[in-house]
Amino acid sequence: MQPECGDNHLLNASEDDVKAILKTLLCAGALLICRTQAHATEGGQTNWASGVQTIYPALVPAQGQTLWQDYFVVNPNGAYSSASQKSSVPGFRATAIANAARLFHTWHGTVLGANISSSAILAVNSVTLRAGGHSGNAFGPNWLYLAPLYLSWHTPTFHAYLGEGAFLPIGSFSKTDVVSESTNVFGFNQEAAVTWMPTKRFDISAEGELQINAKNGATNYKSGNVINIDFGANYMPFTSLPQLRIGPNGFITSQFTNDRQYGQRVGDGNRLQKFGLGPQIIWFFKPPYAVAFKWQHEFGVENSMRGDRYWLQFQIPL
């Protein structure tokens, strides 16, 4: 019988079983954007990185312009939480460091009054894990996210877009290793975002993602599907310093279908749930140059790793 995520088998398992459980607990594509962490939930992980799109997600490049947007995140985790226990794996420690580089281009012309944009993101991560007397580490590419079509609508104060993309796993994966570079899961992602700027000093944004996951062919594990909502608000505290914005940011991640392995439901469904909240600070250089720092503390975690996320993000025109 295959091990089930979210259950504490480590105390009574054989060495081979422990490695199998740890593999299920962490498929190194944990983070990002990010992408990043699009958790869907073999090991409580997804391809999309929860909390990545908290800063003006509905703004797109100008027509004919290409932006390089970069997302770097450090995610130390001190526990793995099941649905019933905050720390369900003895001695669990994991740290994921990821970088996602995004090329974002808007084409000339419009369709139905909407701008047309395309995006490609390459995610690379480094993951270390220690639990139950075993440890492992992995470093390398995780996935390529291709989003060929975004449609966006813009007014002076309100912006919105719709887009869809696909995660293509490109890193190595081994079901016998404690951790791997990639989740080894192909995924479809539907995006929708809004940004509202009612005044020059205040704005608020949100982006939702519907994540549909394919089966991991190496483990015969089908992660459940996930809805994620990233949100953020910004305020200009000093009119004499218009380059500075500060405000709160966070995310809500919830899995709405069960995990399945070999056609059978995994435990009680092993459904992922996670929330994050913290501050963010943005500094605008000459537009569109900008850099941002943000922190998210995770809470209400079920069937996933639990810790904090520290982000550095920037964008520059190409």
JSON list of N, CA and C in Angstrom, two decimals, residues 53 56-67 69 102-121 145-154 159-165 190-191 193 315:
[
{"chain": "A", "resi": 53, "resn": "GLN", "atom": "N", "xyz": [1.57, 37.15, -6.88]},
{"chain": "A", "resi": 53, "resn": "GLN", "atom": "CA", "xyz": [0.98, 38.25, -7.63]},
{"chain": "A", "resi": 53, "resn": "GLN", "atom": "C", "xyz": [0.17, 39.18, -6.73]},
{"chain": "A", "resi": 56, "resn": "TYR", "atom": "N", "xyz": [0.14, 45.00, -8.30]},
{"chain": "A", "resi": 56, "resn": "TYR", "atom": "CA", "xyz": [-0.36, 45.45, -9.60]},
{"chain": "A", "resi": 56, "resn": "TYR", "atom": "C", "xyz": [-0.46, 44.32, -10.63]},
{"chain": "A", "resi": 57, "resn": "PRO", "atom": "N", "xyz": [-1.11, 43.20, -10.31]},
{"chain": "A", "resi": 57, "resn": "PRO", "atom": "CA", "xyz": [-1.10, 42.07, -11.23]},
{"chain": "A", "resi": 57, "resn": "PRO", "atom": "C", "xyz": [-1.80, 42.34, -12.56]},
{"chain": "A", "resi": 58, "resn": "ALA", "atom": "N", "xyz": [-2.77, 43.28, -12.61]},
{"chain": "A", "resi": 58, "resn": "ALA", "atom": "CA", "xyz": [-3.51, 43.51, -13.85]},
{"chain": "A", "resi": 58, "resn": "ALA", "atom": "C", "xyz": [-2.84, 44.51, -14.78]},
{"chain": "A", "resi": 59, "resn": "LEU", "atom": "N", "xyz": [-1.70, 45.09, -14.38]},
{"chain": "A", "resi": 59, "resn": "LEU", "atom": "CA", "xyz": [-0.98, 46.00, -15.25]},
{"chain": "A", "resi": 59, "resn": "LEU", "atom": "C", "xyz": [-0.10, 45.19, -16.21]},
{"chain": "A", "resi": 60, "resn": "VAL", "atom": "N", "xyz": [-0.11, 45.55, -17.47]},
{"chain": "A", "resi": 60, "resn": "VAL", "atom": "CA", "xyz": [0.66, 44.84, -18.49]},
{"chain": "A", "resi": 60, "resn": "VAL", "atom": "C", "xyz": [1.60, 45.83, -19.17]},
{"chain": "A", "resi": 61, "resn": "PRO", "atom": "N", "xyz": [2.59, 45.34, -19.91]},
{"chain": "A", "resi": 61, "resn": "PRO", "atom": "CA", "xyz": [3.47, 46.26, -20.63]},
{"chain": "A", "resi": 61, "resn": "PRO", "atom": "C", "xyz": [2.67, 47.09, -21.65]},
{"chain": "A", "resi": 62, "resn": "ALA", "atom": "N", "xyz": [3.22, 48.24, -22.02]},
{"chain": "A", "resi": 62, "resn": "ALA", "atom": "CA", "xyz": [2.62, 49.04, -23.09]},
{"chain": "A", "resi": 62, "resn": "ALA", "atom": "C", "xyz": [2.73, 48.28, -24.41]},
{"chain": "A", "resi": 63, "resn": "GLN", "atom": "N", "xyz": [1.91, 48.63, -25.36]},
{"chain": "A", "resi": 63, "resn": "GLN", "atom": "CA", "xyz": [1.94, 47.95, -26.66]},
{"chain": "A", "resi": 63, "resn": "GLN", "atom": "C", "xyz": [3.34, 48.06, -27.28]},
{"chain": "A", "resi": 64, "resn": "GLY", "atom": "N", "xyz": [3.87, 46.94, -27.71]},
{"chain": "A", "resi": 64, "resn": "GLY", "atom": "CA", "xyz": [5.21, 46.88, -28.29]},
{"chain": "A", "resi": 64, "resn": "GLY", "atom": "C", "xyz": [6.32, 46.77, -27.27]},
{"chain": "A", "resi": 65, "resn": "GLN", "atom": "N", "xyz": [6.00, 46.78, -25.99]},
{"chain": "A", "resi": 65, "resn": "GLN", "atom": "CA", "xyz": [7.02, 46.75, -24.94]},
{"chain": "A", "resi": 65, "resn": "GLN", "atom": "C", "xyz": [7.18, 45.36, -24.35]},
{"chain": "A", "resi": 66, "resn": "THR", "atom": "N", "xyz": [8.42, 45.03, -23.95]},
{"chain": "A", "resi": 66, "resn": "THR", "atom": "CA", "xyz": [8.73, 43.78, -23.26]},
{"chain": "A", "resi": 66, "resn": "THR", "atom": "C", "xyz": [9.34, 44.11, -21.90]},
{"chain": "A", "resi": 67, "resn": "LEU", "atom": "N", "xyz": [8.82, 43.48, -20.85]},
{"chain": "A", "resi": 67, "resn": "LEU", "atom": "CA", "xyz": [9.36, 43.65, -19.51]},
{"chain": "A", "resi": 67, "resn": "LEU", "atom": "C", "xyz": [9.99, 42.35, -19.02]},
{"chain": "A", "resi": 69, "resn": "GLN", "atom": "N", "xyz": [10.34, 40.66, -15.60]},
{"chain": "A", "resi": 69, "resn": "GLN", "atom": "CA", "xyz": [9.88, 40.68, -14.22]},
{"chain": "A", "resi": 69, "resn": "GLN", "atom": "C", "xyz": [10.50, 39.49, -13.50]},
{"chain": "A", "resi": 102, "resn": "ARG", "atom": "N", "xyz": [10.56, 36.15, -15.68]},
{"chain": "A", "resi": 102, "resn": "ARG", "atom": "CA", "xyz": [9.41, 36.25, -16.59]},
{"chain": "A", "resi": 102, "resn": "ARG", "atom": "C", "xyz": [9.68, 37.27, -17.69]},
{"chain": "A", "resi": 103, "resn": "LEU", "atom": "N", "xyz": [9.44, 36.86, -18.95]},
{"chain": "A", "resi": 103, "resn": "LEU", "atom": "CA", "xyz": [9.40, 37.78, -20.07]},
{"chain": "A", "resi": 103, "resn": "LEU", "atom": "C", "xyz": [7.93, 38.05, -20.40]},
{"chain": "A", "resi": 104, "resn": "PHE", "atom": "N", "xyz": [7.55, 39.31, -20.41]},
{"chain": "A", "resi": 104, "resn": "PHE", "atom": "CA", "xyz": [6.14, 39.71, -20.54]},
{"chain": "A", "resi": 104, "resn": "PHE", "atom": "C", "xyz": [6.06, 40.74, -21.66]},
{"chain": "A", "resi": 105, "resn": "HIS", "atom": "N", "xyz": [5.33, 40.41, -22.74]},
{"chain": "A", "resi": 105, "resn": "HIS", "atom": "CA", "xyz": [5.28, 41.28, -23.92]},
{"chain": "A", "resi": 105, "resn": "HIS", "atom": "C", "xyz": [3.84, 41.58, -24.30]},
{"chain": "A", "resi": 106, "resn": "THR", "atom": "N", "xyz": [3.57, 42.83, -24.68]},
{"chain": "A", "resi": 106, "resn": "THR", "atom": "CA", "xyz": [2.27, 43.22, -25.21]},
{"chain": "A", "resi": 106, "resn": "THR", "atom": "C", "xyz": [2.42, 43.56, -26.69]},
{"chain": "A", "resi": 107, "resn": "TRP", "atom": "N", "xyz": [1.55, 42.97, -27.51]},
{"chain": "A", "resi": 107, "resn": "TRP", "atom": "CA", "xyz": [1.60, 43.12, -28.95]},
{"chain": "A", "resi": 107, "resn": "TRP", "atom": "C", "xyz": [0.86, 44.39, -29.38]},
{"chain": "A", "resi": 108, "resn": "HIS", "atom": "N", "xyz": [1.14, 44.83, -30.59]},
{"chain": "A", "resi": 108, "resn": "HIS", "atom": "CA", "xyz": [0.41, 45.96, -31.15]},
{"chain": "A", "resi": 108, "resn": "HIS", "atom": "C", "xyz": [-1.00, 45.51, -31.55]},
{"chain": "A", "resi": 109, "resn": "GLY", "atom": "N", "xyz": [-1.96, 46.42, -31.43]},
{"chain": "A", "resi": 109, "resn": "GLY", "atom": "CA", "xyz": [-3.32, 46.11, -31.82]},
{"chain": "A", "resi": 109, "resn": "GLY", "atom": "C", "xyz": [-4.17, 45.66, -30.64]},
{"chain": "A", "resi": 110, "resn": "THR", "atom": "N", "xyz": [-5.49, 45.57, -30.87]},
{"chain": "A", "resi": 110, "resn": "THR", "atom": "CA", "xyz": [-6.42, 45.15, -29.83]},
{"chain": "A", "resi": 110, "resn": "THR", "atom": "C", "xyz": [-7.43, 44.15, -30.39]},
{"chain": "A", "resi": 111, "resn": "VAL", "atom": "N", "xyz": [-8.06, 43.40, -29.49]},
{"chain": "A", "resi": 111, "resn": "VAL", "atom": "CA", "xyz": [-9.14, 42.48, -29.83]},
{"chain": "A", "resi": 111, "resn": "VAL", "atom": "C", "xyz": [-10.27, 42.72, -28.83]},
{"chain": "A", "resi": 112, "resn": "LEU", "atom": "N", "xyz": [-11.47, 43.03, -29.33]},
{"chain": "A", "resi": 112, "resn": "LEU", "atom": "CA", "xyz": [-12.62, 43.30, -28.46]},
{"chain": "A", "resi": 112, "resn": "LEU", "atom": "C", "xyz": [-12.29, 44.40, -27.45]},
{"chain": "A", "resi": 113, "resn": "GLY", "atom": "N", "xyz": [-11.49, 45.36, -27.88]},
{"chain": "A", "resi": 113, "resn": "GLY", "atom": "CA", "xyz": [-11.10, 46.46, -27.01]},
{"chain": "A", "resi": 113, "resn": "GLY", "atom": "C", "xyz": [-10.02, 46.11, -26.00]},
{"chain": "A", "resi": 114, "resn": "ALA", "atom": "N", "xyz": [-9.44, 44.92, -26.11]},
{"chain": "A", "resi": 114, "resn": "ALA", "atom": "CA", "xyz": [-8.46, 44.46, -25.14]},
{"chain": "A", "resi": 114, "resn": "ALA", "atom": "C", "xyz": [-7.06, 44.43, -25.74]},
{"chain": "A", "resi": 115, "resn": "ASN", "atom": "N", "xyz": [-6.07, 44.77, -24.92]},
{"chain": "A", "resi": 115, "resn": "ASN", "atom": "CA", "xyz": [-4.69, 44.55, -25.30]},
{"chain": "A", "resi": 115, "resn": "ASN", "atom": "C", "xyz": [-4.39, 43.06, -25.31]},
{"chain": "A", "resi": 116, "resn": "ILE", "atom": "N", "xyz": [-3.40, 42.66, -26.11]},
{"chain": "A", "resi": 116, "resn": "ILE", "atom": "CA", "xyz": [-3.02, 41.26, -26.24]},
{"chain": "A", "resi": 116, "resn": "ILE", "atom": "C", "xyz": [-1.59, 41.11, -25.77]},
{"chain": "A", "resi": 117, "resn": "SER", "atom": "N", "xyz": [-1.37, 40.25, -24.77]},
{"chain": "A", "resi": 117, "resn": "SER", "atom": "CA", "xyz": [-0.04, 40.05, -24.20]},
{"chain": "A", "resi": 117, "resn": "SER", "atom": "C", "xyz": [0.30, 38.57, -24.14]},
{"chain": "A", "resi": 118, "resn": "SER", "atom": "N", "xyz": [1.59, 38.28, -24.05]},
{"chain": "A", "resi": 118, "resn": "SER", "atom": "CA", "xyz": [2.09, 36.91, -23.90]},
{"chain": "A", "resi": 118, "resn": "SER", "atom": "C", "xyz": [3.19, 36.90, -22.86]},
{"chain": "A", "resi": 119, "resn": "SER", "atom": "N", "xyz": [3.36, 35.73, -22.22]},
{"chain": "A", "resi": 119, "resn": "SER", "atom": "CA", "xyz": [4.33, 35.64, -21.12]},
{"chain": "A", "resi": 119, "resn": "SER", "atom": "C", "xyz": [4.97, 34.26, -21.08]},
{"chain": "A", "resi": 120, "resn": "ALA", "atom": "N", "xyz": [6.22, 34.23, -20.66]},
{"chain": "A", "resi": 120, "resn": "ALA", "atom": "CA", "xyz": [6.92, 32.96, -20.42]},
{"chain": "A", "resi": 120, "resn": "ALA", "atom": "C", "xyz": [7.73, 33.11, -19.14]},
{"chain": "A", "resi": 121, "resn": "ILE", "atom": "N", "xyz": [7.68, 32.09, -18.26]},
{"chain": "A", "resi": 121, "resn": "ILE", "atom": "CA", "xyz": [8.38, 32.13, -16.98]},
{"chain": "A", "resi": 121, "resn": "ILE", "atom": "C", "xyz": [9.21, 30.86, -16.83]},
{"chain": "A", "resi": 145, "resn": "TYR", "atom": "N", "xyz": [6.62, 27.97, -17.54]},
{"chain": "A", "resi": 145, "resn": "TYR", "atom": "CA", "xyz": [5.21, 28.35, -17.59]},
{"chain": "A", "resi": 145, "resn": "TYR", "atom": "C", "xyz": [4.99, 29.20, -18.83]},
{"chain": "A", "resi": 146, "resn": "LEU", "atom": "N", "xyz": [4.16, 28.71, -19.74]},
{"chain": "A", "resi": 146, "resn": "LEU", "atom": "CA", "xyz": [3.86, 29.41, -20.97]},
{"chain": "A", "resi": 146, "resn": "LEU", "atom": "C", "xyz": [2.43, 29.92, -20.94]},
{"chain": "A", "resi": 147, "resn": "ALA", "atom": "N", "xyz": [2.27, 31.23, -21.12]},
{"chain": "A", "resi": 147, "resn": "ALA", "atom": "CA", "xyz": [0.95, 31.86, -21.16]},
{"chain": "A", "resi": 147, "resn": "ALA", "atom": "C", "xyz": [0.88, 32.68, -22.45]},
{"chain": "A", "resi": 148, "resn": "PRO", "atom": "N", "xyz": [0.44, 32.08, -23.53]},
{"chain": "A", "resi": 148, "resn": "PRO", "atom": "CA", "xyz": [0.52, 32.75, -24.84]},
{"chain": "A", "resi": 148, "resn": "PRO", "atom": "C", "xyz": [-0.49, 33.86, -25.03]},
{"chain": "A", "resi": 149, "resn": "LEU", "atom": "N", "xyz": [-1.58, 33.89, -24.24]},
{"chain": "A", "resi": 149, "resn": "LEU", "atom": "CA", "xyz": [-2.62, 34.87, -24.49]},
{"chain": "A", "resi": 149, "resn": "LEU", "atom": "C", "xyz": [-3.19, 35.45, -23.20]},
{"chain": "A", "resi": 150, "resn": "TYR", "atom": "N", "xyz": [-2.95, 36.75, -23.01]},
{"chain": "A", "resi": 150, "resn": "TYR", "atom": "CA", "xyz": [-3.64, 37.54, -21.99]},
{"chain": "A", "resi": 150, "resn": "TYR", "atom": "C", "xyz": [-4.47, 38.60, -22.72]},
{"chain": "A", "resi": 151, "resn": "LEU", "atom": "N", "xyz": [-5.70, 38.78, -22.30]},
{"chain": "A", "resi": 151, "resn": "LEU", "atom": "CA", "xyz": [-6.51, 39.88, -22.78]},
{"chain": "A", "resi": 151, "resn": "LEU", "atom": "C", "xyz": [-6.72, 40.84, -21.61]},
{"chain": "A", "resi": 152, "resn": "SER", "atom": "N", "xyz": [-6.40, 42.13, -21.81]},
{"chain": "A", "resi": 152, "resn": "SER", "atom": "CA", "xyz": [-6.47, 43.10, -20.71]},
{"chain": "A", "resi": 152, "resn": "SER", "atom": "C", "xyz": [-7.22, 44.35, -21.14]},
{"chain": "A", "resi": 153, "resn": "TRP", "atom": "N", "xyz": [-7.98, 44.89, -20.17]},
{"chain": "A", "resi": 153, "resn": "TRP", "atom": "CA", "xyz": [-8.77, 46.09, -20.39]},
{"chain": "A", "resi": 153, "resn": "TRP", "atom": "C", "xyz": [-8.33, 47.15, -19.37]},
{"chain": "A", "resi": 154, "resn": "HIS", "atom": "N", "xyz": [-8.29, 48.41, -19.81]},
{"chain": "A", "resi": 154, "resn": "HIS", "atom": "CA", "xyz": [-7.70, 49.45, -18.97]},
{"chain": "A", "resi": 154, "resn": "HIS", "atom": "C", "xyz": [-8.49, 50.76, -19.06]},
{"chain": "A", "resi": 159, "resn": "HIS", "atom": "N", "xyz": [-8.09, 48.36, -13.99]},
{"chain": "A", "resi": 159, "resn": "HIS", "atom": "CA", "xyz": [-7.40, 47.48, -14.92]},
{"chain": "A", "resi": 159, "resn": "HIS", "atom": "C", "xyz": [-7.83, 46.04, -14.64]},
{"chain": "A", "resi": 160, "resn": "ALA", "atom": "N", "xyz": [-7.96, 45.25, -15.71]},
{"chain": "A", "resi": 160, "resn": "ALA", "atom": "CA", "xyz": [-8.35, 43.84, -15.54]},
{"chain": "A", "resi": 160, "resn": "ALA", "atom": "C", "xyz": [-7.75, 43.01, -16.65]},
{"chain": "A", "resi": 161, "resn": "TYR", "atom": "N", "xyz": [-7.43, 41.74, -16.34]},
{"chain": "A", "resi": 161, "resn": "TYR", "atom": "CA", "xyz": [-7.01, 40.84, -17.41]},
{"chain": "A", "resi": 161, "resn": "TYR", "atom": "C", "xyz": [-7.46, 39.41, -17.14]},
{"chain": "A", "resi": 162, "resn": "LEU", "atom": "N", "xyz": [-7.52, 38.66, -18.24]},
{"chain": "A", "resi": 162, "resn": "LEU", "atom": "CA", "xyz": [-7.78, 37.23, -18.23]},
{"chain": "A", "resi": 162, "resn": "LEU", "atom": "C", "xyz": [-6.67, 36.55, -19.01]},
{"chain": "A", "resi": 163, "resn": "GLY", "atom": "N", "xyz": [-6.21, 35.42, -18.52]},
{"chain": "A", "resi": 163, "resn": "GLY", "atom": "CA", "xyz": [-5.16, 34.69, -19.22]},
{"chain": "A", "resi": 163, "resn": "GLY", "atom": "C", "xyz": [-5.16, 33.23, -18.83]},
{"chain": "A", "resi": 164, "resn": "GLU", "atom": "N", "xyz": [-4.52, 32.43, -19.63]},
{"chain": "A", "resi": 164, "resn": "GLU", "atom": "CA", "xyz": [-4.39, 31.02, -19.31]},
{"chain": "A", "resi": 164, "resn": "GLU", "atom": "C", "xyz": [-3.00, 30.55, -19.71]},
{"chain": "A", "resi": 165, "resn": "GLY", "atom": "N", "xyz": [-2.52, 29.57, -18.98]},
{"chain": "A", "resi": 165, "resn": "GLY", "atom": "CA", "xyz": [-1.17, 29.08, -19.24]},
{"chain": "A", "resi": 165, "resn": "GLY", "atom": "C", "xyz": [-1.02, 27.62, -18.85]},
{"chain": "A", "resi": 190, "resn": "GLN", "atom": "N", "xyz": [-5.64, 28.89, -15.05]},
{"chain": "A", "resi": 190, "resn": "GLN", "atom": "CA", "xyz": [-6.47, 29.99, -15.54]},
{"chain": "A", "resi": 190, "resn": "GLN", "atom": "C", "xyz": [-6.29, 31.18, -14.60]},
{"chain": "A", "resi": 191, "resn": "GLU", "atom": "N", "xyz": [-5.96, 32.34, -15.15]},
{"chain": "A", "resi": 191, "resn": "GLU", "atom": "CA", "xyz": [-5.70, 33.53, -14.36]},
{"chain": "A", "resi": 191, "resn": "GLU", "atom": "C", "xyz": [-6.75, 34.62, -14.61]},
{"chain": "A", "resi": 193, "resn": "ALA", "atom": "N", "xyz": [-7.23, 38.83, -13.06]},
{"chain": "A", "resi": 193, "resn": "ALA", "atom": "CA", "xyz": [-6.67, 39.83, -12.14]},
{"chain": "A", "resi": 193, "resn": "ALA", "atom": "C", "xyz": [-7.36, 41.16, -12.31]},
{"chain": "A", "resi": 315, "resn": "GLN", "atom": "N", "xyz": [11.25, 44.73, -11.79]},
{"chain": "A", "resi": 315, "resn": "GLN", "atom": "CA", "xyz": [10.98, 44.69, -13.23]},
{"chain": "A", "resi": 315, "resn": "GLN", "atom": "C", "xyz": [11.79, 45.77, -13.92]}
]
